PDB file of C-alpha atoms and ligand atoms in Angstrom:
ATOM      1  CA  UNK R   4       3.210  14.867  -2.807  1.00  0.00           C
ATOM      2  CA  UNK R   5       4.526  12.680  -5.775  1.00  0.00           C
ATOM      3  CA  UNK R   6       1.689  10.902  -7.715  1.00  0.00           C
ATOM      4  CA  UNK R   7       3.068   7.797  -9.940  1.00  0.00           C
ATOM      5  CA  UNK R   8       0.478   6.049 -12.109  1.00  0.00           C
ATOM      6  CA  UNK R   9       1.680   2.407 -13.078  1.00  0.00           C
ATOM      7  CA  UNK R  10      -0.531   0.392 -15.841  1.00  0.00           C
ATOM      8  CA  UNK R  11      -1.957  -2.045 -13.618  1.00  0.00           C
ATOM      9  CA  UNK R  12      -2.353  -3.257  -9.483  1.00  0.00           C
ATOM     10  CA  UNK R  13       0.791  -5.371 -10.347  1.00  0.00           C
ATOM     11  CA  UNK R  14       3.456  -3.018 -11.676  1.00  0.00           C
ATOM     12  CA  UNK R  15       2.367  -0.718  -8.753  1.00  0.00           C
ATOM     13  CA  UNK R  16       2.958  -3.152  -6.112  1.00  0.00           C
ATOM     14  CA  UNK R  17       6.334  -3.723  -7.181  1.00  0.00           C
ATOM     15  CA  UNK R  18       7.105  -0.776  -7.924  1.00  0.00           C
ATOM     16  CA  UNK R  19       5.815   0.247  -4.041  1.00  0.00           C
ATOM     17  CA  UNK R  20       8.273  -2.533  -2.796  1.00  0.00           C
ATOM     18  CA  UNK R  21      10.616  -1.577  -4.964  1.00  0.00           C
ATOM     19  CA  UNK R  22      10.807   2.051  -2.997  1.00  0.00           C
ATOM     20  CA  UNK R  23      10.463   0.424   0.360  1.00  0.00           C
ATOM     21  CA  UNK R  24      13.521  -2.120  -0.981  1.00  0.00           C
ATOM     22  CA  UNK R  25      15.544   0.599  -1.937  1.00  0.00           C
ATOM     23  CA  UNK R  26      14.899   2.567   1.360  1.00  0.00           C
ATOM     24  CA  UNK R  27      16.031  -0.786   3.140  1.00  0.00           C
ATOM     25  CA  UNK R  28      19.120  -1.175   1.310  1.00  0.00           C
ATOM     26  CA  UNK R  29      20.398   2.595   1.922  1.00  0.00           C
ATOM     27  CA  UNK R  30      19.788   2.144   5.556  1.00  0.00           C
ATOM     28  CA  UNK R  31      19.341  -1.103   7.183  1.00  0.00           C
ATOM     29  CA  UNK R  32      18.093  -0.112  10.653  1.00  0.00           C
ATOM     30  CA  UNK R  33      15.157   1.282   9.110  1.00  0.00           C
ATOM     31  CA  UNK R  34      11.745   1.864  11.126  1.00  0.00           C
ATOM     32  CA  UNK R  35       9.164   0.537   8.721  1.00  0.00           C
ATOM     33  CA  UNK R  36       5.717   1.217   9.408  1.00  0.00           C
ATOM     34  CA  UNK R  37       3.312  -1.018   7.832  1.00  0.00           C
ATOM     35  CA  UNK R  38      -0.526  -1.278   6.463  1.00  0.00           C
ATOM     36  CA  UNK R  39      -2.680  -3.821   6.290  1.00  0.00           C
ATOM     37  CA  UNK R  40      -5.099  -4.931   3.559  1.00  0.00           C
ATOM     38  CA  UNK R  41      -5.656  -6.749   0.441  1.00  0.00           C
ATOM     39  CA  UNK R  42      -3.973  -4.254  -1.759  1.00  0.00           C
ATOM     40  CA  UNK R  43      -0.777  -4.714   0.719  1.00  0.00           C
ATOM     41  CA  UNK R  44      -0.766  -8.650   0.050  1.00  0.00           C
ATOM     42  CA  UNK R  45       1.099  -8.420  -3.579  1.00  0.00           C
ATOM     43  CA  UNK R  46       3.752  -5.270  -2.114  1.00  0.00           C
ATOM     44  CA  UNK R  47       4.629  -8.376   0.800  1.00  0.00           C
ATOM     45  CA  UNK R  48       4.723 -11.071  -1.657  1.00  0.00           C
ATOM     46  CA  UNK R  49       7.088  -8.939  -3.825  1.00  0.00           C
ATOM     47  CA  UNK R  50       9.450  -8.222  -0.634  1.00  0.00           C
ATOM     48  CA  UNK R  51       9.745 -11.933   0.196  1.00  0.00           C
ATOM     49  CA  UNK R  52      10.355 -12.186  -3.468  1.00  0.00           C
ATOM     50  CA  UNK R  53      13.224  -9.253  -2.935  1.00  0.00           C
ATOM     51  CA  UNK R  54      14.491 -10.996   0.031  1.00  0.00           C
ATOM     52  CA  UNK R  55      14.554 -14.565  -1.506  1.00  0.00           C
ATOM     53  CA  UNK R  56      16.228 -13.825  -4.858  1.00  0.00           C
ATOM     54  CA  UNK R  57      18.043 -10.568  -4.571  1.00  0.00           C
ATOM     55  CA  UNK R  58      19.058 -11.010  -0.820  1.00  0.00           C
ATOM     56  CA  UNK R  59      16.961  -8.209   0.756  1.00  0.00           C
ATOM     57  CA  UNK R  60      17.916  -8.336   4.227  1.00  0.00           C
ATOM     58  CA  UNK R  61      15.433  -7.505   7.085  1.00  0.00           C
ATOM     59  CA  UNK R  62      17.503  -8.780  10.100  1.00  0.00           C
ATOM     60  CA  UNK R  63      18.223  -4.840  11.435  1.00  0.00           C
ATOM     61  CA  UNK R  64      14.532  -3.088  10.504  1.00  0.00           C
ATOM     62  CA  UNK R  65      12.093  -2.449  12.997  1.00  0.00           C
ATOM     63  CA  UNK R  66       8.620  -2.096  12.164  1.00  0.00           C
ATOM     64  CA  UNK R  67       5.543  -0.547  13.528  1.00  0.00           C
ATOM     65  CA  UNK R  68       2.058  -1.068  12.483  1.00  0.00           C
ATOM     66  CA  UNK R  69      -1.069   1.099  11.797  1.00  0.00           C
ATOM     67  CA  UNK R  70      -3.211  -0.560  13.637  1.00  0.00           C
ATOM     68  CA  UNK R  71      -4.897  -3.747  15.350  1.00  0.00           C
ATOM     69  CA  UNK R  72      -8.342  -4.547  15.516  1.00  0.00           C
ATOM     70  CA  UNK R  73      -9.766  -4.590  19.617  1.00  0.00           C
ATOM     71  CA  UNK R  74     -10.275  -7.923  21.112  1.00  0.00           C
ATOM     72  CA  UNK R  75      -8.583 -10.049  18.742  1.00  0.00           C
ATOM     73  CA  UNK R  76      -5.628 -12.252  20.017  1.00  0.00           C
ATOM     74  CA  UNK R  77      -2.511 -12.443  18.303  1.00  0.00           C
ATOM     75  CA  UNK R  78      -3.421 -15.870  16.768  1.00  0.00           C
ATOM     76  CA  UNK R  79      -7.134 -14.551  15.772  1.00  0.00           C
ATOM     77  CA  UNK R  80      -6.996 -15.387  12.587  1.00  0.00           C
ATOM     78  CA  UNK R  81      -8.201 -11.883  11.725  1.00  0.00           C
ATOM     79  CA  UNK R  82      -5.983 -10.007  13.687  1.00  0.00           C
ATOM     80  CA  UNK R  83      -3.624  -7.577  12.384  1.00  0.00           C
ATOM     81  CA  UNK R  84      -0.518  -9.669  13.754  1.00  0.00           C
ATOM     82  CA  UNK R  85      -1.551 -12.953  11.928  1.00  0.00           C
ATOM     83  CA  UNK R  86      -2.251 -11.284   8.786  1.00  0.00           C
ATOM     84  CA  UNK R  87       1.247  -9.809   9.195  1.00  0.00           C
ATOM     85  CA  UNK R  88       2.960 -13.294  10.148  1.00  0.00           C
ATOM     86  CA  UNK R  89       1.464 -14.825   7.153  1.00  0.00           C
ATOM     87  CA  UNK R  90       2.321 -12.308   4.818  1.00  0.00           C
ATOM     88  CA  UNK R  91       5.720 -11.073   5.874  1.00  0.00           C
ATOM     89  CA  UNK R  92       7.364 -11.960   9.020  1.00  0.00           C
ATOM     90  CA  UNK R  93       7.164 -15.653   8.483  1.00  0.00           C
ATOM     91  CA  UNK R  94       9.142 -15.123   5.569  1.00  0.00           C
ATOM     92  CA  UNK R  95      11.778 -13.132   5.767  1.00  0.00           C
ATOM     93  CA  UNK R  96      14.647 -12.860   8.252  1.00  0.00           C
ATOM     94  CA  UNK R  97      13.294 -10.703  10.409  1.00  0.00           C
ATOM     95  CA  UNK R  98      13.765 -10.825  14.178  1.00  0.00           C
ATOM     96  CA  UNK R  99      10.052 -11.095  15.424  1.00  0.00           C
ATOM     97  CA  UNK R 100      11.109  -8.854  18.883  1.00  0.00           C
ATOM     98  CA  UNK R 101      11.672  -6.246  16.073  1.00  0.00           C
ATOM     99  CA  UNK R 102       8.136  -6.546  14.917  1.00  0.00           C
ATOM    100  CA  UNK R 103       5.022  -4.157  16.813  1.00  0.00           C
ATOM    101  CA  UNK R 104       1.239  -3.981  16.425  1.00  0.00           C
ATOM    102  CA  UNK R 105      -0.385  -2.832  19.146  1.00  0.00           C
ATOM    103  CA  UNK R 106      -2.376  -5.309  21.521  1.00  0.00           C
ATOM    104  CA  UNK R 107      -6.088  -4.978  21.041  1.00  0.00           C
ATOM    105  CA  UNK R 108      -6.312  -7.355  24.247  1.00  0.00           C
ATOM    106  CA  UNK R 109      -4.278  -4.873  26.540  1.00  0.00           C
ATOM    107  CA  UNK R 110      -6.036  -4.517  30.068  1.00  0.00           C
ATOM    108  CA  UNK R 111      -5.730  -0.906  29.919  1.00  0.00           C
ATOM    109  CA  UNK R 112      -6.294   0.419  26.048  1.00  0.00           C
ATOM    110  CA  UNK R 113      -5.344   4.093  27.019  1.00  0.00           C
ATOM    111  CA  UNK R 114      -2.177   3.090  28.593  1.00  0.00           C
ATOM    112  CA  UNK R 115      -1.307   0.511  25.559  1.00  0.00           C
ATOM    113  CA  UNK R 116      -2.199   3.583  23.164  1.00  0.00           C
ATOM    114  CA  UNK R 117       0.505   5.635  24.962  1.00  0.00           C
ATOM    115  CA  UNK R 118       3.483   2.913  25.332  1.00  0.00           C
ATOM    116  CA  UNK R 119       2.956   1.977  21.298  1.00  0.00           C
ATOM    117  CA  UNK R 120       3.306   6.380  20.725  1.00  0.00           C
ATOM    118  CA  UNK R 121       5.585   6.347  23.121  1.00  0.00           C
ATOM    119  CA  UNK R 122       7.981   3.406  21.871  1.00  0.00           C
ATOM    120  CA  UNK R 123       8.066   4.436  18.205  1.00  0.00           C
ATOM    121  CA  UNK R 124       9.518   7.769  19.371  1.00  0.00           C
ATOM    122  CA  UNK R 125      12.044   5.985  21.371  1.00  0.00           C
ATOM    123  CA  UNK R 126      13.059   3.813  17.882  1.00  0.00           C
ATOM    124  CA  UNK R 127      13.614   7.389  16.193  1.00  0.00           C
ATOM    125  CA  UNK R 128      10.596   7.673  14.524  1.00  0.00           C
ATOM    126  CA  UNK R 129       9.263   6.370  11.259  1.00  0.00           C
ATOM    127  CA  UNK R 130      11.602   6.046   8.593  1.00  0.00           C
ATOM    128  CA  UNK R 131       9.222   4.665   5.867  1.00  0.00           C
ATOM    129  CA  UNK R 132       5.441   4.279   6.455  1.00  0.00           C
ATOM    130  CA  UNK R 133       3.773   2.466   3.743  1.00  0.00           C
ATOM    131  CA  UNK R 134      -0.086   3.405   3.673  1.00  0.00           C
ATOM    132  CA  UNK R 135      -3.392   1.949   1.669  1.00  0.00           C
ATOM    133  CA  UNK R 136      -6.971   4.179   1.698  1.00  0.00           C
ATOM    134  CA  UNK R 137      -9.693   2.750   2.914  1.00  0.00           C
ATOM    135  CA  UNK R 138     -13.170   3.654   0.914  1.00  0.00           C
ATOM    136  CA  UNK R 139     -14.178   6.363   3.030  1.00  0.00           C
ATOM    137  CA  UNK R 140     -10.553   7.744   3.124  1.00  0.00           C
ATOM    138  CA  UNK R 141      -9.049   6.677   5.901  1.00  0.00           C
ATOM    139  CA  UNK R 142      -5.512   5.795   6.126  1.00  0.00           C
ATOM    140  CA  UNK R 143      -4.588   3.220   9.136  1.00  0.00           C
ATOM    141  CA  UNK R 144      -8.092   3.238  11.354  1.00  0.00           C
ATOM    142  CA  UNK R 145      -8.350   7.295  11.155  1.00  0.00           C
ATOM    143  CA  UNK R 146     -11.917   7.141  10.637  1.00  0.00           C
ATOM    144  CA  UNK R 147     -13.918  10.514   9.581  1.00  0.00           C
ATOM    145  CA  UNK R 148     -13.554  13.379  11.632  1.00  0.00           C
ATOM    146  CA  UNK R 149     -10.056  11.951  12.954  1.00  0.00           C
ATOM    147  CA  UNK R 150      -7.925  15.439  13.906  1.00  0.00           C
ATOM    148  CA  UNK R 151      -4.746  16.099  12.034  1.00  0.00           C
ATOM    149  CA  UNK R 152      -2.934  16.467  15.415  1.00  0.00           C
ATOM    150  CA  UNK R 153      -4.622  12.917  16.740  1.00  0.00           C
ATOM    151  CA  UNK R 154      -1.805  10.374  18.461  1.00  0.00           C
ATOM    152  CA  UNK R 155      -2.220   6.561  18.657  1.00  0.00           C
ATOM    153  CA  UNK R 156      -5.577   5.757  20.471  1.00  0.00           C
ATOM    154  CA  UNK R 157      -8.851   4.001  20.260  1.00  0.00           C
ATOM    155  CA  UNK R 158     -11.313   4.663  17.250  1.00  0.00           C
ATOM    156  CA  UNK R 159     -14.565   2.812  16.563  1.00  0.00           C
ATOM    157  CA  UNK R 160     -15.465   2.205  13.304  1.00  0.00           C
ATOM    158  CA  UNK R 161     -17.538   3.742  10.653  1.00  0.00           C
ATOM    159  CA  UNK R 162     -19.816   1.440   9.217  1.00  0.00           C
ATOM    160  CA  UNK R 163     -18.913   1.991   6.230  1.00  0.00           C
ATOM    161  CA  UNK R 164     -15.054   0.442   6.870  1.00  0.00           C
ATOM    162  CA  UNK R 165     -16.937  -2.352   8.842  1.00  0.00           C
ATOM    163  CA  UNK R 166     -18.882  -3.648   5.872  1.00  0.00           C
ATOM    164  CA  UNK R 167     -15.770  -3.078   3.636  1.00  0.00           C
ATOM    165  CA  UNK R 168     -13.765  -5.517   5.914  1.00  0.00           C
ATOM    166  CA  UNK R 169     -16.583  -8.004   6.423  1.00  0.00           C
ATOM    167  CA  UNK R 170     -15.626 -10.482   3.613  1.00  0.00           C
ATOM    168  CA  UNK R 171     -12.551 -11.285   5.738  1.00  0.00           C
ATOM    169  CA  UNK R 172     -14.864 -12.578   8.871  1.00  0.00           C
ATOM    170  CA  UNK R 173     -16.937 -15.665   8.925  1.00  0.00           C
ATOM    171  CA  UNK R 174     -19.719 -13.227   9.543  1.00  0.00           C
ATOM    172  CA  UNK R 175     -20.697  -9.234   9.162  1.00  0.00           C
ATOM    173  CA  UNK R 176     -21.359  -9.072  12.824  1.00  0.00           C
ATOM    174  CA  UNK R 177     -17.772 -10.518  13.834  1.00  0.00           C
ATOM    175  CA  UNK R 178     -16.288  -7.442  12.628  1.00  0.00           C
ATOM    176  CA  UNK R 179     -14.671  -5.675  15.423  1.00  0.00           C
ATOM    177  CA  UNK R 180     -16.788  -1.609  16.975  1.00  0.00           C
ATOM    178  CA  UNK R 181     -12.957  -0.692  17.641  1.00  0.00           C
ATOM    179  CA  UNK R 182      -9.870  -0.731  16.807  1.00  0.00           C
ATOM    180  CA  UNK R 183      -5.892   1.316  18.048  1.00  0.00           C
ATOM    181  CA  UNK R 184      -4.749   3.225  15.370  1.00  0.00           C
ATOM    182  CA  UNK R 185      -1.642   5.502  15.004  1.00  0.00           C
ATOM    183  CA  UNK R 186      -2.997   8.677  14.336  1.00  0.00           C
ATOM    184  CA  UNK R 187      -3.108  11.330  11.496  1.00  0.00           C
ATOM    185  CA  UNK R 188      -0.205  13.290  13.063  1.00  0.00           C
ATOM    186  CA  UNK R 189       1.860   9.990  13.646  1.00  0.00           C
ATOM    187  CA  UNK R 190       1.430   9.217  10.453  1.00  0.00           C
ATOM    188  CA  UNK R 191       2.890  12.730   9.278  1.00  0.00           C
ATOM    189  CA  UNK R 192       5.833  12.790  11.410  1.00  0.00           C
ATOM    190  CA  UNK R 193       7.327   9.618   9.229  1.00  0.00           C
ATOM    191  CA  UNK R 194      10.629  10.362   7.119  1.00  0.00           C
ATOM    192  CA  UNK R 195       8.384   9.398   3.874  1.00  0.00           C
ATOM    193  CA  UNK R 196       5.291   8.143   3.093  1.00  0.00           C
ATOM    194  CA  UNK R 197       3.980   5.867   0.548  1.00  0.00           C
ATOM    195  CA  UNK R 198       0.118   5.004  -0.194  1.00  0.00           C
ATOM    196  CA  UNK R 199      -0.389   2.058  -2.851  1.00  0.00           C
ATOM    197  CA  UNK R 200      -4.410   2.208  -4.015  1.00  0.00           C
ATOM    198  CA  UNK R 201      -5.449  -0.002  -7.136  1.00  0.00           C
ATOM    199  CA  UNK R 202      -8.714  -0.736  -8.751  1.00  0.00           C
ATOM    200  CA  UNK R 203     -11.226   1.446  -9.696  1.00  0.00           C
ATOM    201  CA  UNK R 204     -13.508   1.010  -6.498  1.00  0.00           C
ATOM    202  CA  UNK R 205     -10.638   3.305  -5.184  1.00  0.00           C
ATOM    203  CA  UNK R 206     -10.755   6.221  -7.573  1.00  0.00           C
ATOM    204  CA  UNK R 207     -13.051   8.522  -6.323  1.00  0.00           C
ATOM    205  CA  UNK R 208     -11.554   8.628  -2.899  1.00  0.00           C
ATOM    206  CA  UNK R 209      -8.495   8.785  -4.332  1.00  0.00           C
ATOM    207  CA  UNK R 210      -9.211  11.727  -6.259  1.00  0.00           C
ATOM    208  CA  UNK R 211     -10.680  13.332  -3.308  1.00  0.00           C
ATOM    209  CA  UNK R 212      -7.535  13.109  -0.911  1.00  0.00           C
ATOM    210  CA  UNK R 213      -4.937  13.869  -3.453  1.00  0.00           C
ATOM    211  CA  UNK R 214      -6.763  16.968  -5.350  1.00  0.00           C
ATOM    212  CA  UNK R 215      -9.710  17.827  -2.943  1.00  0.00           C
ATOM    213  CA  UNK R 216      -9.243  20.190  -0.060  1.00  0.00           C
ATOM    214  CA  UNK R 217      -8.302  18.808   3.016  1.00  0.00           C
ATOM    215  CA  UNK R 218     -10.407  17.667   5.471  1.00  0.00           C
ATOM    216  CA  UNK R 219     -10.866  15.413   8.667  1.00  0.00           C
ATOM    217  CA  UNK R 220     -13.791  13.692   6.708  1.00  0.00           C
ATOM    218  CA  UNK R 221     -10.835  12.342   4.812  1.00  0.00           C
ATOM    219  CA  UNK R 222      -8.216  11.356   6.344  1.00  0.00           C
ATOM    220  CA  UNK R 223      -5.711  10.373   3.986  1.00  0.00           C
ATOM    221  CA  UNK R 224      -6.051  14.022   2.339  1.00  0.00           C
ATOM    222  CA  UNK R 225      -3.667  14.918   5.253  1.00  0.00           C
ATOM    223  CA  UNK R 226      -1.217  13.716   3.233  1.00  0.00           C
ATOM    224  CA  UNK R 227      -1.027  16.580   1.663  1.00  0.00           C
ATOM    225  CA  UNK R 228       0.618  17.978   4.545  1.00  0.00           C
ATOM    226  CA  UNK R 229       3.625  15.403   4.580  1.00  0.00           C
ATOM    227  CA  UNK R 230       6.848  17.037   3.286  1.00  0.00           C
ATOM    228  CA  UNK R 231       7.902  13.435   1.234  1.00  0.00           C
ATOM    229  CA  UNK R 232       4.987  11.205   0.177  1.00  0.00           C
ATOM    230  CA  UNK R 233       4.500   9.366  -2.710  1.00  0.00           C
ATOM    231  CA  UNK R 234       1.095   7.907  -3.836  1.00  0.00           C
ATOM    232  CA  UNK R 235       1.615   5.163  -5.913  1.00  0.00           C
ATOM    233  CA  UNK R 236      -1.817   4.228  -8.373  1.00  0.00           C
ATOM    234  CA  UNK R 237      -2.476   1.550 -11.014  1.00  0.00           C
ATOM    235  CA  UNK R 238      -4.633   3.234 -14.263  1.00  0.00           C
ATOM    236  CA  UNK R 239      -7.855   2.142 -12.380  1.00  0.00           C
ATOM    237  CA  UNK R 240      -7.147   4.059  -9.137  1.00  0.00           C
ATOM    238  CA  UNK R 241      -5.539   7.214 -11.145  1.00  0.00           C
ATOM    239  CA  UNK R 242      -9.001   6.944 -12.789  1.00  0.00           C
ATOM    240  CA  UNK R 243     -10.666  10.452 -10.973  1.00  0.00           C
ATOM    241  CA  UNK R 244      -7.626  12.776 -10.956  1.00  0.00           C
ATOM    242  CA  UNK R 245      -7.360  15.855 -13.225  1.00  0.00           C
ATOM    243  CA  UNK R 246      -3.919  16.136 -13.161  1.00  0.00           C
ATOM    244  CA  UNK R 247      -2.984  12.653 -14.193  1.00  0.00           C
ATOM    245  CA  UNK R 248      -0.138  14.004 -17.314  1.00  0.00           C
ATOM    246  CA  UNK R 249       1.384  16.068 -14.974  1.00  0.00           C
ATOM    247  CA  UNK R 250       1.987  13.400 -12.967  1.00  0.00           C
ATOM    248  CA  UNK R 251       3.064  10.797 -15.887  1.00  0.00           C
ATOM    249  CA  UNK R 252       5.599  13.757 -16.729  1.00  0.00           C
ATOM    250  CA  UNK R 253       7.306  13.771 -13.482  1.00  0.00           C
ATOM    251  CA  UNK R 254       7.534   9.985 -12.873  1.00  0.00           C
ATOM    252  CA  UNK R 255       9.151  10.035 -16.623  1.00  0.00           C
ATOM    253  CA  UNK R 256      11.416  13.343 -16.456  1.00  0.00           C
ATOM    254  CA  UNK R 257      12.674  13.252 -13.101  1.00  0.00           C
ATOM    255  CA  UNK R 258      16.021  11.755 -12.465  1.00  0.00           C
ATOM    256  CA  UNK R 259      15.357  10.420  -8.748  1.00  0.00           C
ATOM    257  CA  UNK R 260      12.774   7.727 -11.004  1.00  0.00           C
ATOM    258  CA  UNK R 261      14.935   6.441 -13.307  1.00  0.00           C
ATOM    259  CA  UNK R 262      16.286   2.968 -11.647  1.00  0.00           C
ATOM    260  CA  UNK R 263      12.295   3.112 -11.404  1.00  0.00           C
ATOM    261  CA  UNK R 264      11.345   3.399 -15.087  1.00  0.00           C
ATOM    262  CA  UNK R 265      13.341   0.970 -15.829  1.00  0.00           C
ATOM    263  CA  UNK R 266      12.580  -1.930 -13.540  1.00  0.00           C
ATOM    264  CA  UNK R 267      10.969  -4.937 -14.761  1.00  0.00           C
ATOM    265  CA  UNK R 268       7.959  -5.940 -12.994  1.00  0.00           C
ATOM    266  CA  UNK R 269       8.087  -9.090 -11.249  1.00  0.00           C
ATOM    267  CA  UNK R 270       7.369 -12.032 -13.642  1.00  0.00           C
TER     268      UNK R 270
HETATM  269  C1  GLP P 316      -8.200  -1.561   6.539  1.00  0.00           C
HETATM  270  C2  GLP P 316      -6.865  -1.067   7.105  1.00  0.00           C
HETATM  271  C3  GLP P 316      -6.312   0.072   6.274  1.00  0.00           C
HETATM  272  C4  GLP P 316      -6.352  -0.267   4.792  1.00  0.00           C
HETATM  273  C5  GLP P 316      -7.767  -0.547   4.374  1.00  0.00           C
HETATM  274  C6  GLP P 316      -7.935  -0.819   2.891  1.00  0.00           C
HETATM  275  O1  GLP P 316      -9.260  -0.756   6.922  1.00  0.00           O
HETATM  276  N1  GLP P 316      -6.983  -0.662   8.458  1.00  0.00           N
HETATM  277  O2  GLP P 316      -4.984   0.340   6.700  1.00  0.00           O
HETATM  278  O3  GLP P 316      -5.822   0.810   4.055  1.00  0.00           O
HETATM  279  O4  GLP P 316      -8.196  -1.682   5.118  1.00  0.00           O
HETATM  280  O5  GLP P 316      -7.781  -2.172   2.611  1.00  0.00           O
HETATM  281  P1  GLP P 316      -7.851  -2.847   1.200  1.00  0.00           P
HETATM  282  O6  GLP P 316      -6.472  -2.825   0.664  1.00  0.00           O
HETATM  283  O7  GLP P 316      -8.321  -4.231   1.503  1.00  0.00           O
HETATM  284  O8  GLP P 316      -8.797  -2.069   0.347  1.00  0.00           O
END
């Protein structure tokens, strides 16, 4: 795991697409998974961005995301899929066939679980999964206590997630029980990882799943496990970790970073 601390929520969230850009570039028919959120909103504006002025092209990737809320349509306008149309797919040129979330709405959940497993192994796996933290440490829907061998299937939700997602419902109580979620191990068998967390509501979780010991009560700590992840942090979200000019050190020193460095951020 590669920790890289940018000054504030902006810089990191280009500097996240940046990575996912650069990914793209090197190998068009990529297999992106994707994340969902608020944080995720200024890494998709910076990708249209990419794709507008510097001709970042999307027409070969694939991509696969975490997870869908149960019983929401595609045109909810709280489900997973509309969030995702607004954000991104709308706005690049990417072929919508090319684009998977699974179907809260499936008649059989079990059996839509499998085929959503199932079809990213058929795509070659996860080339780039881009990941955010929820507060109690999960990363897609793995709620606490979600194993580190768990596949794509149903989870219901901790209320704790439920409350932190309310302010996008009309009301508290129209937040889903359930949700499909790729699982913990899914999530590790990806090429590389990348988890974007700003603002300092996110520190202490942070904190836990990078430097804590791991733990199913956490989620996201099994990141620890993944051969290439990077989490990327503003100052706010680096705020709880012990190591933090260790990490500056390596984001400064090591030569795979440089193009990096150098960037500008996104006027
Ligand atoms: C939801 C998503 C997660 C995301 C989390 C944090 O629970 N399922 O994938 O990481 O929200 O979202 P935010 O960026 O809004 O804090």
């Amino acid at each position: 795991m590669e920790v890289i601390i940018r000054p504030n929520a902006q810089d990191a969230a280009d500097l996240t697409a940046r990575v996912i850009a650069a990914d793209l570039r090197a190998r068009p028919e990529l297999v992106l998974g994707l994340a969902t959120g608020r944080t995720m909103e200024s890494v998709y504006a910076n990708l249209v961005r990419l794709h507008r002025d510097e001709q970042l092209d999307f027409s070969r990737c694939r991509t696969f995301n975490l997870d869908e809320y149960v019983g929401l349509p595609a045109d909810h306008p709280n489900s997973y899929r509309h969030y995702m149309n607004n954000q991104l797919f709308s706005k690049v040129n990417i072929d919508p066939a090319n684009t998977h979330l699974p179907d809260g709405t499936a008649a059989d959940l079990e059996v839509e679980c499998k085929k959503y497993e199932w079809y990213i192994v058929q795509c070659g796996g996860i080339g780039l999964q881009l990941l955010g933290i929820g507060r109690d440490g999960h990363m897609g829907f793995n709620e606490p206590l979600s194993a580190f061998r768990s596949r794509t299937r149903l989870k219901a939700l901790s209320p704790v997630t439920r409350a932190e997602n309310a302010s996008q419902f009309p009301r508290p109580e129209d937040v889903p029980h359930r949700a499909i979620t790729m699982g913990v191990a899914t999530i590790l068998d990806s090429r590389r990882a990348v988890l974007l967390a700003t603002g300092a509501d996110k520190a202490e979780i942070v904190a836990q799943a990078v430097e804590g010991p791991m733990t199913s009560m956490i989620s996201a700590s099994a990141l620890q496990l993944h051969p290439r992840c990077i989490v990327v942090l503003d100052e706010a979200a680096a705020g709880g970790l012990k190591q933090m000019e260790f990490y500056r050190w390596i984001f400064e020193s090591e030569p795979e970073w440089a193009e990096f460095r150098s960037a500008k951020p996104s006027p």
